[in-house]
Coordinates of C-alpha atoms in Angstrom, one line a residue:
M194 CA 164.0 47.1 112.4
E195 CA 162.4 49.0 109.5
V196 CA 163.4 52.5 108.6
R197 CA 161.1 54.6 106.3
R198 CA 161.9 57.8 104.5
T199 CA 159.8 60.0 102.3
A200 CA 161.2 62.0 99.4
P201 CA 158.9 64.8 98.0
V202 CA 159.4 65.6 94.3
K203 CA 157.7 68.2 92.1
L204 CA 156.6 66.8 88.8
V205 CA 156.6 68.4 85.4
V206 CA 153.4 67.1 83.8
P207 CA 152.8 67.6 80.1
D208 CA 150.0 70.1 79.5
E209 CA 148.0 67.7 77.4
R210 CA 148.1 65.0 80.1
R211 CA 147.1 67.1 83.1
D212 CA 143.4 66.3 82.7
D213 CA 144.2 62.6 82.7
L214 CA 145.7 62.9 86.2
H215 CA 142.7 65.0 87.4
E216 CA 140.2 62.5 86.1
S217 CA 142.2 59.6 87.5
A218 CA 142.2 61.3 91.0
R219 CA 138.4 61.8 90.7
Q220 CA 137.8 58.1 90.0
F221 CA 140.3 57.1 92.7
L222 CA 138.4 59.1 95.3
H223 CA 135.2 57.6 94.1
C224 CA 136.6 54.1 94.7
A225 CA 137.9 55.0 98.1
N226 CA 134.6 56.5 99.2
R227 CA 132.6 53.5 97.8
A228 CA 134.9 51.2 99.8
A229 CA 134.6 53.3 103.0
E230 CA 130.8 53.1 102.6
F231 CA 131.0 49.3 102.3
C232 CA 133.3 48.9 105.2
W233 CA 131.5 51.2 107.6
S234 CA 128.6 50.5 110.0
D235 CA 127.0 53.1 112.2
D236 CA 125.6 50.4 114.5
S237 CA 128.7 48.9 116.0
Y238 CA 132.5 48.8 115.3
T239 CA 132.3 45.0 115.3
E240 CA 130.3 45.2 112.1
C241 CA 132.8 47.4 110.3
V242 CA 135.0 45.6 107.7
T243 CA 138.7 46.0 108.6
A244 CA 140.1 43.2 106.4
N245 CA 141.5 44.4 103.1
T246 CA 140.8 41.0 101.5
T247 CA 137.2 41.1 102.4
A248 CA 136.7 44.5 100.9
R249 CA 138.7 43.7 97.8
N250 CA 136.8 40.5 97.1
A251 CA 133.5 42.3 97.5
L252 CA 134.2 45.5 95.5
Y253 CA 137.1 44.9 93.1
D254 CA 135.0 43.7 90.1
E255 CA 132.3 46.4 90.6
L256 CA 134.9 49.3 90.8
R257 CA 136.8 48.0 87.8
D258 CA 133.5 48.2 85.8
E259 CA 132.5 51.6 87.2
T260 CA 135.9 53.3 86.5
D261 CA 138.7 53.3 83.9
L262 CA 141.4 52.9 86.6
T263 CA 144.0 50.1 86.4
A264 CA 143.7 47.2 88.7
N265 CA 146.5 48.4 91.0
L266 CA 144.9 51.8 91.5
V267 CA 141.6 50.3 92.3
Q268 CA 143.2 48.0 94.9
E269 CA 145.1 51.0 96.4
A270 CA 141.9 52.9 96.7
I271 CA 140.2 50.0 98.5
R272 CA 143.3 49.6 100.8
R273 CA 143.2 53.3 101.7
A274 CA 139.5 53.1 102.8
V275 CA 140.1 50.0 104.8
Q276 CA 143.0 51.6 106.7
A277 CA 141.0 54.7 107.4
V278 CA 138.1 52.6 108.7
K279 CA 140.5 50.5 110.8
G280 CA 141.8 53.7 112.4
C281 CA 138.3 54.9 113.2
V282 CA 137.4 51.5 114.8
E283 CA 140.4 51.8 117.1
R284 CA 139.3 55.2 118.3
W285 CA 135.7 53.9 118.6
K286 CA 136.9 51.1 120.8
N287 CA 138.5 53.7 123.1
G288 CA 135.2 55.6 123.4
K289 CA 136.1 58.3 120.9
R290 CA 133.5 59.9 118.6
V291 CA 133.9 58.8 115.0
S292 CA 132.1 58.8 111.8
Q293 CA 132.4 57.2 108.4
P294 CA 135.6 58.3 106.6
E295 CA 135.2 60.5 103.6
F296 CA 137.9 61.2 101.1
T297 CA 137.8 64.6 99.4
S298 CA 141.3 65.9 99.0
W299 CA 143.1 65.4 95.7
S300 CA 145.5 62.5 96.1
M301 CA 146.2 59.0 94.7
L302 CA 148.3 56.1 96.0
Y303 CA 150.8 54.3 93.7
D304 CA 152.6 51.0 94.2
K305 CA 155.7 49.8 92.3
R306 CA 153.6 48.5 89.4
S307 CA 151.5 51.6 88.8
A308 CA 154.6 53.9 89.1
T309 CA 157.8 53.1 87.3
F310 CA 160.9 55.1 88.2
Y311 CA 163.7 56.3 86.1
R312 CA 166.6 58.5 87.2
N313 CA 164.9 61.8 86.3
K314 CA 161.3 60.9 85.6
V315 CA 158.5 58.6 86.6
S316 CA 155.8 56.8 84.5
L317 CA 152.4 56.8 86.1
S318 CA 149.2 54.8 85.3
T319 CA 146.1 56.9 84.5
V320 CA 142.7 56.3 83.1
N321 CA 144.1 57.1 79.7
G322 CA 147.3 55.0 79.6
R323 CA 150.6 56.0 81.2
V324 CA 152.0 59.5 81.4
E325 CA 155.7 60.2 81.8
C326 CA 156.5 63.1 84.2
D327 CA 160.0 64.7 84.6
F328 CA 161.2 65.5 88.1
K329 CA 161.9 69.1 89.0
L330 CA 164.7 68.7 91.5
P331 CA 166.4 71.4 93.5
S332 CA 170.0 72.2 92.5
N333 CA 171.5 71.5 95.9
S334 CA 172.8 67.9 96.3
P335 CA 172.1 65.3 97.6
T336 CA 168.4 65.7 97.4
P337 CA 166.0 63.4 99.4
Y338 CA 165.2 61.7 96.1
E339 CA 168.9 60.9 95.5
Q340 CA 169.4 59.9 99.2
Y341 CA 166.5 57.5 99.4
V342 CA 164.9 56.7 96.1
L343 CA 168.2 56.2 94.1
S344 CA 170.0 54.7 97.1
E345 CA 170.7 50.9 97.0
E346 CA 170.0 50.8 100.7
F347 CA 166.4 51.8 100.4
D348 CA 163.6 50.0 98.6
F349 CA 160.6 51.7 97.0
R350 CA 157.5 51.2 99.2
A351 CA 154.6 53.3 97.9
S352 CA 154.0 56.9 96.7
T353 CA 151.3 59.5 97.0
L354 CA 150.5 61.8 94.1
Q355 CA 149.1 65.2 95.2
Y356 CA 147.9 68.3 93.5
D357 CA 148.4 71.8 94.9
A358 CA 145.5 73.9 93.4
V359 CA 147.0 77.2 94.7
D360 CA 150.3 76.7 92.8
D361 CA 148.8 74.5 90.1
E362 CA 151.6 71.9 90.7
F363 CA 151.7 68.2 91.1
Y364 CA 153.9 66.6 93.8
F365 CA 155.0 63.0 94.2
H366 CA 155.8 61.9 97.8
I367 CA 157.9 58.7 97.4
T368 CA 158.1 56.4 100.5
T369 CA 161.1 54.1 100.8
R370 CA 162.3 51.7 103.4
K371 CA 165.3 49.7 104.5
Y372 CA 166.1 47.2 107.3
D373 CA 169.0 47.4 109.7
S374 CA 171.4 44.6 110.2
E375 CA 169.1 42.9 112.6
G376 CA 166.0 43.1 110.4
D377 CA 164.9 40.3 108.2
G378 CA 162.0 42.0 106.4
G379 CA 159.4 39.9 108.1
D380 CA 156.4 40.6 110.3
D381 CA 158.4 41.8 113.2
A382 CA 160.1 44.5 111.1
E383 CA 156.7 45.6 109.8
I384 CA 155.4 46.0 113.3
S385 CA 158.4 48.1 114.4
A386 CA 158.1 50.5 111.4
D387 CA 159.1 54.1 112.0
T388 CA 160.6 53.5 115.4
E389 CA 164.1 54.7 114.7
H390 CA 163.1 58.3 114.4
Q391 CA 159.9 60.4 114.6
T392 CA 159.3 64.1 114.5
V393 CA 156.2 65.3 116.3
L394 CA 154.0 68.4 115.8
G395 CA 152.0 69.3 119.0
I396 CA 148.7 71.0 118.6
D397 CA 146.8 73.0 121.3
L398 CA 143.1 73.8 120.7
G399 CA 141.6 76.8 122.5
V400 CA 139.1 79.6 122.6
N401 CA 141.4 82.6 122.0
S402 CA 143.4 80.8 119.3
L403 CA 141.5 78.0 117.5
A404 CA 144.7 76.0 117.1
V405 CA 148.4 76.6 117.9
A406 CA 151.2 74.4 116.6
S407 CA 154.5 73.7 118.5
T408 CA 156.2 75.3 115.5
G409 CA 154.8 78.7 116.6
T410 CA 152.1 78.9 113.9
F411 CA 148.7 80.3 115.1
W412 CA 145.3 79.8 113.7
Q413 CA 143.3 82.6 115.4
G414 CA 139.7 82.2 116.3
D415 CA 138.6 85.8 115.9
D416 CA 137.2 85.4 112.4
Y417 CA 135.4 82.2 113.4
D418 CA 133.9 83.8 116.5
H419 CA 132.9 86.9 114.5
W420 CA 130.9 85.0 112.0
C421 CA 129.4 82.7 114.6
R422 CA 128.0 85.8 116.4
E423 CA 126.8 87.2 113.1
F424 CA 124.8 84.0 112.3
E425 CA 123.4 83.9 115.8
K426 CA 122.3 87.6 115.5
R427 CA 120.6 86.9 112.2
R428 CA 118.8 83.9 113.6
G429 CA 117.5 85.9 116.5
E430 CA 116.2 88.6 114.1
M431 CA 114.4 86.1 111.9
Q432 CA 112.9 84.2 114.9
Q433 CA 111.4 87.5 116.2
R434 CA 109.5 88.0 112.9
G435 CA 107.5 84.8 113.3
T436 CA 106.4 84.7 109.6
Q437 CA 106.5 81.8 107.2
A438 CA 108.9 83.7 105.0
A439 CA 111.2 84.2 108.0
H440 CA 110.9 80.5 108.9
N441 CA 112.0 79.5 105.4
A442 CA 114.8 82.1 105.5
L443 CA 115.9 80.7 108.8
L444 CA 116.1 77.1 107.4
H445 CA 118.2 78.5 104.5
L446 CA 120.5 80.4 106.9
G447 CA 121.0 77.2 108.9
K448 CA 122.2 75.4 105.8
R449 CA 124.5 78.3 104.9
E450 CA 125.9 78.4 108.4
E451 CA 126.6 74.6 108.5
A452 CA 128.3 74.7 105.2
W453 CA 130.4 77.7 106.2
R454 CA 131.5 76.1 109.5
K455 CA 132.5 72.9 107.8
Q456 CA 134.5 74.7 105.1
Y457 CA 136.2 76.9 107.6
I458 CA 137.3 74.0 109.8
Y459 CA 138.2 71.9 106.7
T460 CA 140.6 74.7 105.6
V461 CA 142.2 74.9 109.0
A462 CA 142.6 71.1 109.1
N463 CA 144.3 71.1 105.7
E464 CA 146.7 73.8 106.9
L465 CA 147.5 71.8 110.0
V466 CA 148.4 68.8 107.9
S467 CA 150.4 71.0 105.5
E468 CA 152.3 72.4 108.5
A469 CA 153.3 68.9 109.6
V470 CA 154.4 67.9 106.1
E471 CA 156.4 71.1 105.5
H472 CA 158.3 70.5 108.8
D473 CA 158.9 66.8 108.0
C474 CA 156.7 65.7 111.0
D475 CA 155.6 62.1 111.2
V476 CA 153.0 62.6 113.9
L477 CA 150.3 65.2 114.7
V478 CA 149.5 65.2 118.4
F479 CA 146.3 66.6 120.0
E480 CA 145.0 66.6 123.6
D481 CA 142.3 64.0 124.3
L482 CA 139.1 65.9 123.7
T483 CA 137.1 63.9 126.2
N484 CA 135.5 66.2 128.8
I485 CA 136.8 69.3 127.0
R486 CA 133.7 71.2 127.8
E487 CA 134.5 70.8 131.5
R488 CA 138.1 71.8 131.0
L489 CA 137.2 74.9 129.0
P490 CA 134.2 76.3 130.8
H491 CA 134.3 79.5 128.8
A492 CA 134.1 77.6 125.5
K493 CA 130.7 77.9 123.7
W494 CA 129.1 75.1 121.9
H495 CA 130.5 76.2 118.5
H496 CA 134.0 76.0 119.9
V497 CA 133.5 72.4 121.1
W498 CA 132.0 71.5 117.8
A499 CA 135.0 73.1 116.0
F500 CA 137.5 71.2 118.1
R501 CA 135.9 67.8 117.5
R502 CA 135.3 68.4 113.8
L503 CA 138.9 69.7 113.4
F504 CA 140.3 66.6 115.0
E505 CA 138.1 64.4 112.8
Y506 CA 139.1 66.2 109.6
V507 CA 142.8 66.0 110.4
S508 CA 142.5 62.3 111.3
Y509 CA 141.1 61.7 107.8
K510 CA 143.5 64.0 105.9
A511 CA 146.9 63.4 107.7
P512 CA 147.3 59.7 106.9
E513 CA 146.8 60.5 103.2
R514 CA 150.0 62.5 103.4
G515 CA 152.0 60.0 105.5
V516 CA 151.3 61.7 108.9
S517 CA 149.7 59.8 111.8
V518 CA 147.4 61.4 114.4
E519 CA 147.6 60.7 118.1
Q520 CA 146.1 62.0 121.3
V521 CA 147.6 62.4 124.8
E522 CA 146.2 63.1 128.3
P523 CA 145.4 66.8 128.7
N524 CA 146.1 67.3 132.4
H525 CA 148.3 70.3 133.2
T526 CA 149.6 71.0 129.7
S527 CA 148.6 74.7 130.1
Q528 CA 150.2 75.0 133.5
R529 CA 153.5 73.2 132.9
C530 CA 156.7 75.0 131.9
S531 CA 157.8 73.6 128.5
R532 CA 161.5 74.3 129.1
T533 CA 163.3 71.0 129.1
D534 CA 165.4 72.0 132.1
C535 CA 162.4 73.1 134.2
G536 CA 159.0 71.5 133.8
F537 CA 157.6 73.3 136.8
T538 CA 153.8 72.9 137.0
H539 CA 151.6 75.3 138.8
E540 CA 148.2 77.0 138.2
D541 CA 149.7 80.4 138.8
N542 CA 152.0 79.9 135.8
R543 CA 149.2 80.8 133.4
H544 CA 147.4 84.1 133.2
G545 CA 145.0 84.2 130.3
E546 CA 147.0 84.2 127.1
H547 CA 150.3 84.8 128.9
F548 CA 152.5 82.1 130.5
C549 CA 155.2 83.0 133.0
C550 CA 156.9 80.2 134.9
Q551 CA 157.0 81.0 138.7
K552 CA 160.2 79.0 139.0
C553 CA 162.5 79.8 136.1
G554 CA 160.8 83.0 134.8
Y555 CA 160.3 81.6 131.2
E556 CA 157.7 83.8 129.5
V557 CA 155.8 82.7 126.4
N558 CA 152.4 82.7 124.8
A559 CA 150.3 80.3 126.9
D560 CA 148.9 78.4 123.9
Y561 CA 152.3 77.9 122.3
N562 CA 153.6 76.7 125.6
A563 CA 150.8 74.2 125.8
A564 CA 151.4 73.0 122.2
K565 CA 155.0 72.2 123.1
N566 CA 153.9 70.3 126.2
I567 CA 151.4 68.2 124.2
G568 CA 154.2 67.2 121.8
T569 CA 156.6 66.5 124.6
R570 CA 154.1 64.3 126.4
Y571 CA 153.8 62.2 123.3
V572 CA 157.6 62.0 123.0
R573 CA 158.0 60.7 126.6
K574 CA 155.2 58.2 126.1
R575 CA 156.6 57.0 122.8
T576 CA 160.2 56.9 124.0
H577 CA 159.2 54.9 127.1
K578 CA 157.2 52.5 125.0
L579 CA 160.1 51.9 122.6
R580 CA 162.7 51.4 125.4
S581 CA 160.5 48.9 127.1
S582 CA 159.7 47.0 124.0
P583 CA 161.8 43.8 123.2
K584 CA 161.8 44.9 119.5
S585 CA 163.3 48.3 120.2
G586 CA 167.0 47.2 120.0
S587 CA 169.2 49.4 122.1
G588 CA 166.3 51.6 123.2
D589 CA 167.9 54.8 121.8
A590 CA 165.1 55.6 119.4
Q591 CA 164.9 59.3 118.7
V592 CA 161.6 61.1 118.9
D593 CA 161.6 64.9 118.6
V594 CA 159.0 67.7 118.9
R595 CA 159.2 70.2 116.1
V596 CA 159.2 73.7 117.7
N597 CA 159.9 77.3 116.7
G598 CA 163.6 77.3 115.8
G599 CA 164.4 73.6 115.9
T600 CA 163.5 70.4 117.6
L601 CA 162.9 69.4 121.2
N602 CA 163.7 65.9 122.5
G603 CA 163.5 66.4 126.2
K604 CA 167.2 66.4 126.7
S605 CA 169.1 69.3 125.0
H606 CA 167.0 71.8 123.3
Q607 CA 166.5 75.3 124.8
P608 CA 163.1 76.5 123.3
I609 CA 162.9 79.9 121.8
G610 CA 160.5 82.3 123.6
W611 CA 157.5 83.6 121.7

């Protein structure tokens, strides 16, 4: 069985080489988007290209000519696009709404040839030769870098270079792997990757709070609702005028509103992914959004649009940072008590934004309670799948939900009330 671990490391990049990394990332994203465009078809998922060899054979020479990237970085960009398209095809097969993947966030994938490791630094390929970057490691030991990257038990797998524009810092997320005594490194081990342990972040989407994570972090929808009402009010005023100037202004307002909505949801999506990364979560879990309009009768069209767009953005962004995205059935997540020793489900448990279990008396914010239930539902589904699989070994695979104050695995954790 394969075990993977990721070690995040802050890089000290020489000032005179920072532009080389920025330009490399720009060209990397260009290659990834060109590959996504080649692989995608709006007509049918059967026409989408999901074979890396097919995309590489068709695009490699072109992209090498169009960019200054090394061969390995071009191949990694193509591979990223193929994997994203493949994920969209799987959701398309299941009746989910999908669209062509688009890569916009600053990140690059490195393999063992384009990234050479030393004990305290790494040498990275760029459009202008290699750049050596020292590691800025925390003082406490052992660090994840020492535990996994320098360990003889773990092998280097791949890495993702990311840039934090707010802090003006570069980070290298180094993925490693090892096989247990029963693993042979073959196809079976590859299929069973990440089954030893997973940590899950449950996400509830709603009208009062746009998104709530099982960690207790809230993304309120007040600001979003306020500006939606403002745009609607301005549209009404312009429509009443009935002049050509008002019509032209209305078209301009529509473009501004669309751009604002996309940017707002894009920001929330990035923060959701960052929340998962900061809490070492491997999986982001949402409710299945099918029939969400019927389940949330008070939601307006812009709420439903926001939910679907948010899920799409997260689905694109999360895999770039080593986090997968899943969905679970939505039934009763808002009515079920999330305490592991209770689980009582009744419609009287929820009253607006407040949840109070009629059986055990547990009181908590209703959306936070639902977020934990969403994560727990995935845990139970995943654990059952692992235990019933002939490749799961003893069946004791651990899957936890990250919650406010710790983790929840359905057996021992007593959640903290909000």
